GROMACS .gro file of C-alpha atoms in nm:
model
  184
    1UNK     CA    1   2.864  -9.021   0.637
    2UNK     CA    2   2.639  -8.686   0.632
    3UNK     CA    3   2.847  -8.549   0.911
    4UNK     CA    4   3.184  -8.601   0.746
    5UNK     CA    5   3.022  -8.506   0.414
    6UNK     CA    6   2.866  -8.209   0.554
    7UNK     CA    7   3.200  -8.103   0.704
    8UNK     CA    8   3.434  -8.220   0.366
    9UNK     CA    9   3.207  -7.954   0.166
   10UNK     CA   10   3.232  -7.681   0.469
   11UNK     CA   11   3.615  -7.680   0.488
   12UNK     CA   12   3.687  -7.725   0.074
   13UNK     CA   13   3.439  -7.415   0.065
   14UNK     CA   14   3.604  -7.247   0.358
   15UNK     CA   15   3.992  -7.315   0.289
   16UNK     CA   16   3.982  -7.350  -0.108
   17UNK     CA   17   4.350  -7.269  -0.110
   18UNK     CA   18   4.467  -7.521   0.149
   19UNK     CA   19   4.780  -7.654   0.064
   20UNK     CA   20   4.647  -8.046   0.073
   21UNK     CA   21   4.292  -7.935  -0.047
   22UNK     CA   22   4.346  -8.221  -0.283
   23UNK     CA   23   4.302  -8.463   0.012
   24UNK     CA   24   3.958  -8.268   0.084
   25UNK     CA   25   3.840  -8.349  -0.265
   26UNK     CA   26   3.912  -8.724  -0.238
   27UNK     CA   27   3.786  -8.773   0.120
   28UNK     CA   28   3.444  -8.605  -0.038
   29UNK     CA   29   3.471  -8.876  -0.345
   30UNK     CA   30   3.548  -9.161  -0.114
   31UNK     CA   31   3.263  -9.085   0.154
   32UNK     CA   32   2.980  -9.120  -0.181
   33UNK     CA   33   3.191  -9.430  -0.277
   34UNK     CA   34   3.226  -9.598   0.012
   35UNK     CA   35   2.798  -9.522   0.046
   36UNK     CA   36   2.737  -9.757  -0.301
   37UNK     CA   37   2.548 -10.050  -0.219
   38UNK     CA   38   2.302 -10.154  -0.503
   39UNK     CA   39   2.391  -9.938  -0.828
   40UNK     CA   40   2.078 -10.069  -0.949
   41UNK     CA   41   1.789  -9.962  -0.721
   42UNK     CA   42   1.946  -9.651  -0.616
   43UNK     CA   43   2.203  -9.476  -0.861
   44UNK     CA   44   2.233  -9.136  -0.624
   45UNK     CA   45   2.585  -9.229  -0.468
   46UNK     CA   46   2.734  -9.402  -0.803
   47UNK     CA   47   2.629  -9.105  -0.994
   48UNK     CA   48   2.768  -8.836  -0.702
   49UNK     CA   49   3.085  -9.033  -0.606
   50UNK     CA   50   3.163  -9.064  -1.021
   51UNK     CA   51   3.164  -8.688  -1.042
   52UNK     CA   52   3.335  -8.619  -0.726
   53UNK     CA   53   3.645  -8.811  -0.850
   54UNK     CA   54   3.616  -8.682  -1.202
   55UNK     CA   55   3.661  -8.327  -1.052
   56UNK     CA   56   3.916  -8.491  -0.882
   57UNK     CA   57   4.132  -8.581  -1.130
   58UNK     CA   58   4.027  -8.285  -1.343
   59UNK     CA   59   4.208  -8.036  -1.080
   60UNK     CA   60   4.488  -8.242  -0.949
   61UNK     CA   61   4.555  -8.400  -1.210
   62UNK     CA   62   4.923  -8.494  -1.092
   63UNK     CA   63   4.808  -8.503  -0.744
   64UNK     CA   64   4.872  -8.806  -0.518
   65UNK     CA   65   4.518  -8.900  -0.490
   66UNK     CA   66   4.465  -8.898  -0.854
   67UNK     CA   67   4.555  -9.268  -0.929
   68UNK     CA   68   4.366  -9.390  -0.737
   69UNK     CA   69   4.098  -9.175  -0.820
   70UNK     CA   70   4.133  -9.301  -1.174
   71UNK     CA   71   4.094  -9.653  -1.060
   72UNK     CA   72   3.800  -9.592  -0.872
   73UNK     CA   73   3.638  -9.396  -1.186
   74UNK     CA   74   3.702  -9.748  -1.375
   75UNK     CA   75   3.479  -9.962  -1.082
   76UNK     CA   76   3.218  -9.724  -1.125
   77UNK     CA   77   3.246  -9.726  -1.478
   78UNK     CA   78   3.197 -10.107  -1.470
   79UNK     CA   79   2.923 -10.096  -1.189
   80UNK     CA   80   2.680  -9.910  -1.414
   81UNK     CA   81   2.763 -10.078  -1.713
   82UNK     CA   82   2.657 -10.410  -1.533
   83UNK     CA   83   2.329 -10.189  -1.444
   84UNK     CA   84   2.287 -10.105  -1.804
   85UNK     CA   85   2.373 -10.495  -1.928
   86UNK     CA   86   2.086 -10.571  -1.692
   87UNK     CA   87   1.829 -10.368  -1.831
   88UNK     CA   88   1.914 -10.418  -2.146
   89UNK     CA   89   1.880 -10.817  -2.097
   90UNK     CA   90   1.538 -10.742  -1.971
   91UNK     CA   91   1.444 -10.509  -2.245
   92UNK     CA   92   1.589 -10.809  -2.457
   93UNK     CA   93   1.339 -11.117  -2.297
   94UNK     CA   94   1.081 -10.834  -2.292
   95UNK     CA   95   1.158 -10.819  -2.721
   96UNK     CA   96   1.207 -10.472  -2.666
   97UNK     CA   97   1.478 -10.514  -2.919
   98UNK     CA   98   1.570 -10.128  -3.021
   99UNK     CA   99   1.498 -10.005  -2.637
  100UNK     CA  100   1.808 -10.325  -2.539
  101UNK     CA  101   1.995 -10.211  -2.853
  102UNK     CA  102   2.028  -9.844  -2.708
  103UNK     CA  103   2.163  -9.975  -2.364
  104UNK     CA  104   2.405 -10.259  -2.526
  105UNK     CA  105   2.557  -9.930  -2.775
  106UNK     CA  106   2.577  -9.724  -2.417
  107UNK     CA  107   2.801 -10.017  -2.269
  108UNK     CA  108   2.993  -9.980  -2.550
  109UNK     CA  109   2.975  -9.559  -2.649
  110UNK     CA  110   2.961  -9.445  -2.297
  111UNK     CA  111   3.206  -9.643  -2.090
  112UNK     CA  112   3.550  -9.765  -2.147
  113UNK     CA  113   3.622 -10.102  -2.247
  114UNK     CA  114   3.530 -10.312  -1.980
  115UNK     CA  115   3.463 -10.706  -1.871
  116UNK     CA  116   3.104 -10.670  -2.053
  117UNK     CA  117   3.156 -10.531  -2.373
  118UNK     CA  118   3.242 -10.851  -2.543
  119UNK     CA  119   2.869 -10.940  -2.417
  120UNK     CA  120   2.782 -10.587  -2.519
  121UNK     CA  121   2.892 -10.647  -2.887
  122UNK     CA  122   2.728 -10.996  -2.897
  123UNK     CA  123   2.375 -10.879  -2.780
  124UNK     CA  124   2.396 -10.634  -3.029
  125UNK     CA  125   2.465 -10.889  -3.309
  126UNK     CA  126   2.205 -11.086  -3.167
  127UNK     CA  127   1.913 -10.864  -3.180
  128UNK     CA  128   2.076 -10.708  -3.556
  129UNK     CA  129   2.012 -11.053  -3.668
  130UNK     CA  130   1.672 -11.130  -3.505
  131UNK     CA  131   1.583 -10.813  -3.673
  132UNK     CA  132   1.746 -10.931  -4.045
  133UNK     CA  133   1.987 -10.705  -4.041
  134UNK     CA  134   2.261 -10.980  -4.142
  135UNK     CA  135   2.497 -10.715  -4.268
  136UNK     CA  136   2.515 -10.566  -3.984
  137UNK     CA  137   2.550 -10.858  -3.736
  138UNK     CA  138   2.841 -10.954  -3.927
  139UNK     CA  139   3.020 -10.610  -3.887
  140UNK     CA  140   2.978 -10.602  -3.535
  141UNK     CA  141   3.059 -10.976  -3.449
  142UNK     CA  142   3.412 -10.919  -3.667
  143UNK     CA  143   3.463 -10.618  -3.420
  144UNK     CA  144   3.448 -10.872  -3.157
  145UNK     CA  145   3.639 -11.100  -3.306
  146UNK     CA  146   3.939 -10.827  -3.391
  147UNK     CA  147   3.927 -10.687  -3.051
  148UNK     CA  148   3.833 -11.035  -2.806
  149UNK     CA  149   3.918 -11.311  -3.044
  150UNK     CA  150   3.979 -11.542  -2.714
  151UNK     CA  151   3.555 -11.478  -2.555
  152UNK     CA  152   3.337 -11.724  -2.534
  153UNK     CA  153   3.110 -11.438  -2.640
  154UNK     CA  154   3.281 -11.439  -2.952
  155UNK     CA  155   3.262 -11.827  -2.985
  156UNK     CA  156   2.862 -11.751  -2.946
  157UNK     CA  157   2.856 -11.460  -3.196
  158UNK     CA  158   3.045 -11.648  -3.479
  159UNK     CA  159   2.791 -11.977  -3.452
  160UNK     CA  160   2.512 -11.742  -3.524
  161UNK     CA  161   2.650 -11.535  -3.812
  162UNK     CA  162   2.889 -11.796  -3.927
  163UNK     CA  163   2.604 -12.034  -4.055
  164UNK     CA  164   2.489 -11.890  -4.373
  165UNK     CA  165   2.222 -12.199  -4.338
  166UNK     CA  166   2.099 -12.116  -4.018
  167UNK     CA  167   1.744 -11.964  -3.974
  168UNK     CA  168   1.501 -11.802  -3.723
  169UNK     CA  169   1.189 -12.044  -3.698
  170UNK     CA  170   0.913 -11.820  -3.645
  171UNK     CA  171   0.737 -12.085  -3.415
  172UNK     CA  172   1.068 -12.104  -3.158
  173UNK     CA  173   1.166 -11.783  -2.911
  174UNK     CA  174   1.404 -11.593  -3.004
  175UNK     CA  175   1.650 -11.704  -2.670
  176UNK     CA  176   1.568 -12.055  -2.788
  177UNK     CA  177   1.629 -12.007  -3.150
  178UNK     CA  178   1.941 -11.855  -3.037
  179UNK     CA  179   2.055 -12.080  -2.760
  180UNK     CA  180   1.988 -12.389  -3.010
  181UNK     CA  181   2.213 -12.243  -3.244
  182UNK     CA  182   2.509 -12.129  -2.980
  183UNK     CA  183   2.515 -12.510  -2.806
  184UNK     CA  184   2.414 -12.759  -3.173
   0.00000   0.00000   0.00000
């Protein structure tokens, strides 16, 4: 892979007018892709192969590599929101509540919809209402329920804020206190 990368970045610099210089640009993309193998220990080639195919895309836009380009951008998308889900989880056993707060809202903010935000938005309820901010819980769980009314994450979101009896019991966890209340 540092031979062929080495070379890629040698003939784009060298031939930059090359008639399928697009070709150039994805083969340079695919080598840091094809080079991802844990996201979470070791971000270089996520991070390089992301911007490789954004540049991609951003000057061949039509081109014939673009597509799949596109759909590549949308794995790596969802690769390093799983890595940020993670940390955020830990942050969230850890009750690091605002530090698992600001990864949950970069799921959301950062990357497109993807198979955790529904997760994303419930976390974020979660700790809103282990903090007693009730108002807000209930914003962001109808947000979930408008845009994934079929989750299970959803199911969980609307047995915590759904109960205007339930309460926190200061003596309990707050996974337990939560878990309780998701599977009464």
């Amino acid at each position: 892979y540092d031979i062929a990368s080495l070379d890629i970045e040698r003939f784009i610099n060298k031939y930059p007018d090359y008639k399928d210089i697009d070709y150039a640009y994805y083969l340079r993309a695919l080598i840091s892709y094809e080079q991802i193998k844990n996201p979470s220990l070791d971000p270089t080639y996520t991070n390089q192969s992301l911007e490789f195919f954004e540049e991609l895309i951003r000057r061949f836009p039509d081109g014939k590599y673009s597509r799949d380009g596109r759909q590549k951008i949308i794995l790596i998308n969802t690769i390093l929101a799983g890595k940020d889900m993670h940390i955020g989880f830990y942050y969230l056993e850890q009750k690091k509540y605002l530090a698992a707060l600001n990864r949950y809202r970069k799921v959301i903010d950062k990357y497109e919809p993807n198979q955790y935000t529904p997760e994303a938005l419930h976390r974020i309820v979660e700790i809103y209402y282990i903090l007693g901010m009730i108002n807000d819980a209930k914003k962001i769980a109808a947000i979930l329920g408008y845009n994934y009314p079929e989750s299970n994450w959803y199911e969980r979101t609307y047995k915590i804020v759904g109960d205007t009896n339930f309460k926190i019991k200061e003596d309990q966890g707050w996974t337990d206190k939560l878990f309780d209340k998701i599977f009464d």
